[in-house]
């Protein structure tokens, strides 16, 4: 088994200005670093400082922690028009580990869609309330997928 494994996914974004922020969810065994367009945006169970392919995770993850998701938020200023790449580098605690687990989800929030959905909620609705958000399928990666927004109310 390797100490480090890298997963990459590219997507196309027509207009980065439509995205207010990105929300992610990461599950990994044992540690991971998340990169957007080459810049590190999140780290889980990894030491501080520069990461190398030979850097082990801080500790071995076992039991329920192997399937625990950690939320993360990514600022939109790293997005660019056209091709964007998200990469996750998963690090094992030791090279003899026999398992590797990884799952990652990234969603975007669009101010335009959020305002539309909030306007559809009744004003007298008690806070907090959730409104469903769904994007239309597109030929390329859609910058908004299924999710919820939270209406906090006045």
Short mmCIF file of C-alpha atoms in Angstrom, two decimals:
data_model
loop_
_atom_site.label_atom_id
_atom_site.label_comp_id
_atom_site.label_asym_id
_atom_site.label_seq_id
_atom_site.Cartn_x
_atom_site.Cartn_y
_atom_site.Cartn_z
CA UNK A 1 0.00 0.00 0.00
CA UNK A 2 1.14 3.55 -0.68
CA UNK A 3 1.41 6.16 2.04
CA UNK A 4 -0.27 8.83 -0.14
CA UNK A 5 -2.94 8.59 -2.85
CA UNK A 6 -4.22 11.54 -4.91
CA UNK A 7 -7.75 11.86 -6.33
CA UNK A 8 -8.59 14.62 -8.85
CA UNK A 9 -11.73 15.84 -10.54
CA UNK A 10 -12.04 18.72 -13.01
CA UNK A 11 -15.19 20.71 -13.70
CA UNK A 12 -16.09 23.64 -15.91
CA UNK A 13 -17.58 26.81 -14.50
CA UNK A 14 -19.10 29.42 -16.82
CA UNK A 15 -19.33 32.30 -14.34
CA UNK A 16 -17.52 32.12 -10.97
CA UNK A 17 -19.24 35.34 -9.87
CA UNK A 18 -22.51 33.39 -9.50
CA UNK A 19 -21.01 31.30 -6.69
CA UNK A 20 -21.05 32.83 -3.21
CA UNK A 21 -19.18 29.99 -1.49
CA UNK A 22 -18.48 26.27 -1.63
CA UNK A 23 -19.49 23.74 1.01
CA UNK A 24 -17.79 20.38 1.22
CA UNK A 25 -17.90 17.16 3.19
CA UNK A 26 -14.85 14.91 3.59
CA UNK A 27 -14.50 11.36 4.87
CA UNK A 28 -11.04 9.81 4.86
CA UNK A 29 -8.91 7.14 6.48
CA UNK A 30 -6.48 8.28 7.83
CA UNK A 31 -5.88 11.94 6.84
CA UNK A 32 -6.34 14.21 3.83
CA UNK A 33 -5.57 17.58 2.30
CA UNK A 34 -8.01 19.22 -0.13
CA UNK A 35 -6.80 21.49 -2.94
CA UNK A 36 -8.72 23.74 -5.32
CA UNK A 37 -6.79 24.76 -8.43
CA UNK A 38 -3.50 23.85 -6.74
CA UNK A 39 -4.07 25.74 -3.48
CA UNK A 40 -4.62 23.91 -0.20
CA UNK A 41 -8.03 24.75 1.27
CA UNK A 42 -8.54 22.13 3.99
CA UNK A 43 -6.53 19.67 6.07
CA UNK A 44 -7.75 16.78 8.25
CA UNK A 45 -5.62 14.67 10.61
CA UNK A 46 -2.37 15.89 9.07
CA UNK A 47 0.54 17.74 10.69
CA UNK A 48 1.13 21.47 10.23
CA UNK A 49 3.71 22.58 7.71
CA UNK A 50 4.56 21.55 4.18
CA UNK A 51 3.11 18.20 3.13
CA UNK A 52 5.13 15.69 1.14
CA UNK A 53 4.07 12.35 -0.35
CA UNK A 54 6.02 10.76 2.52
CA UNK A 55 4.14 12.70 5.26
CA UNK A 56 2.07 10.30 7.38
CA UNK A 57 -1.28 11.16 8.93
CA UNK A 58 -1.07 12.30 12.56
CA UNK A 59 -2.79 9.16 13.84
CA UNK A 60 -4.42 6.00 12.56
CA UNK A 61 -8.21 6.22 12.28
CA UNK A 62 -10.33 3.23 13.33
CA UNK A 63 -13.93 2.24 14.03
CA UNK A 64 -16.68 4.81 13.47
CA UNK A 65 -14.12 7.54 12.80
CA UNK A 66 -13.32 5.82 9.49
CA UNK A 67 -16.77 6.76 8.21
CA UNK A 68 -17.16 10.16 9.88
CA UNK A 69 -17.63 13.14 7.57
CA UNK A 70 -16.09 16.52 8.37
CA UNK A 71 -17.65 19.68 6.94
CA UNK A 72 -15.52 22.29 5.21
CA UNK A 73 -16.04 25.63 3.53
CA UNK A 74 -14.04 26.99 0.58
CA UNK A 75 -14.00 30.65 -0.43
CA UNK A 76 -15.06 31.39 -4.00
CA UNK A 77 -12.00 33.53 -4.83
CA UNK A 78 -10.11 30.37 -5.88
CA UNK A 79 -12.64 29.55 -8.59
CA UNK A 80 -11.94 30.63 -12.15
CA UNK A 81 -13.87 30.79 -15.38
CA UNK A 82 -13.48 27.58 -17.33
CA UNK A 83 -11.68 24.50 -16.03
CA UNK A 84 -11.25 24.10 -12.24
CA UNK A 85 -9.66 21.13 -10.49
CA UNK A 86 -10.40 19.79 -7.03
CA UNK A 87 -7.81 17.36 -5.65
CA UNK A 88 -7.74 15.37 -2.44
CA UNK A 89 -4.50 13.83 -1.21
CA UNK A 90 -5.22 11.01 1.23
CA UNK A 91 -2.41 10.11 3.66
CA UNK A 92 -2.16 6.88 5.62
CA UNK A 93 -0.75 6.85 9.16
CA UNK A 94 1.78 4.20 8.07
CA UNK A 95 2.79 2.51 4.84
CA UNK A 96 1.66 -0.91 6.12
CA UNK A 97 -2.00 0.10 6.37
CA UNK A 98 -4.25 -2.39 4.59
CA UNK A 99 -7.17 -0.05 3.97
CA UNK A 100 -7.87 3.30 2.42
CA UNK A 101 -11.23 5.05 2.66
CA UNK A 102 -12.19 8.28 0.97
CA UNK A 103 -15.36 10.15 0.04
CA UNK A 104 -15.76 13.79 -0.87
CA UNK A 105 -18.68 15.99 -1.81
CA UNK A 106 -18.53 19.60 -2.96
CA UNK A 107 -21.57 21.85 -3.36
CA UNK A 108 -21.82 25.48 -4.30
CA UNK A 109 -24.19 28.15 -3.11
CA UNK A 110 -25.42 30.75 -5.56
CA UNK A 111 -26.67 34.05 -4.15
CA UNK A 112 -29.15 34.38 -7.01
CA UNK A 113 -30.78 31.01 -6.26
CA UNK A 114 -30.66 31.54 -2.48
CA UNK A 115 -32.50 34.87 -2.80
CA UNK A 116 -35.11 33.30 -5.05
CA UNK A 117 -35.73 30.46 -2.60
CA UNK A 118 -35.92 32.78 0.41
CA UNK A 119 -38.50 34.96 -1.36
CA UNK A 120 -40.69 31.89 -1.83
CA UNK A 121 -40.82 31.21 1.93
CA UNK A 122 -43.67 32.74 3.92
CA UNK A 123 -42.48 35.73 5.94
CA UNK A 124 -44.27 34.56 9.09
CA UNK A 125 -42.60 31.14 8.98
CA UNK A 126 -40.80 30.39 12.24
CA UNK A 127 -37.01 30.25 12.07
CA UNK A 128 -35.09 28.18 11.36
CA UNK A 129 -36.78 26.70 8.31
CA UNK A 130 -35.25 24.85 5.38
CA UNK A 131 -36.07 25.34 1.75
CA UNK A 132 -35.10 22.78 -0.87
CA UNK A 133 -32.64 23.87 -3.55
CA UNK A 134 -32.25 21.94 -6.79
CA UNK A 135 -30.21 22.77 -9.84
CA UNK A 136 -31.10 21.83 -13.36
CA UNK A 137 -28.85 19.26 -15.02
CA UNK A 138 -26.35 20.79 -17.43
CA UNK A 139 -24.04 19.46 -20.08
CA UNK A 140 -21.02 20.35 -17.97
CA UNK A 141 -20.55 20.38 -14.19
CA UNK A 142 -23.29 22.41 -12.58
CA UNK A 143 -22.04 24.77 -9.91
CA UNK A 144 -25.15 24.06 -7.83
CA UNK A 145 -26.56 20.69 -6.89
CA UNK A 146 -29.17 19.40 -4.46
CA UNK A 147 -28.99 20.99 -1.05
CA UNK A 148 -30.66 23.11 1.58
CA UNK A 149 -30.48 26.74 2.51
CA UNK A 150 -31.38 27.95 5.95
CA UNK A 151 -33.91 30.73 6.40
CA UNK A 152 -33.14 32.50 9.66
CA UNK A 153 -35.96 35.04 9.56
CA UNK A 154 -36.13 38.55 10.97
#
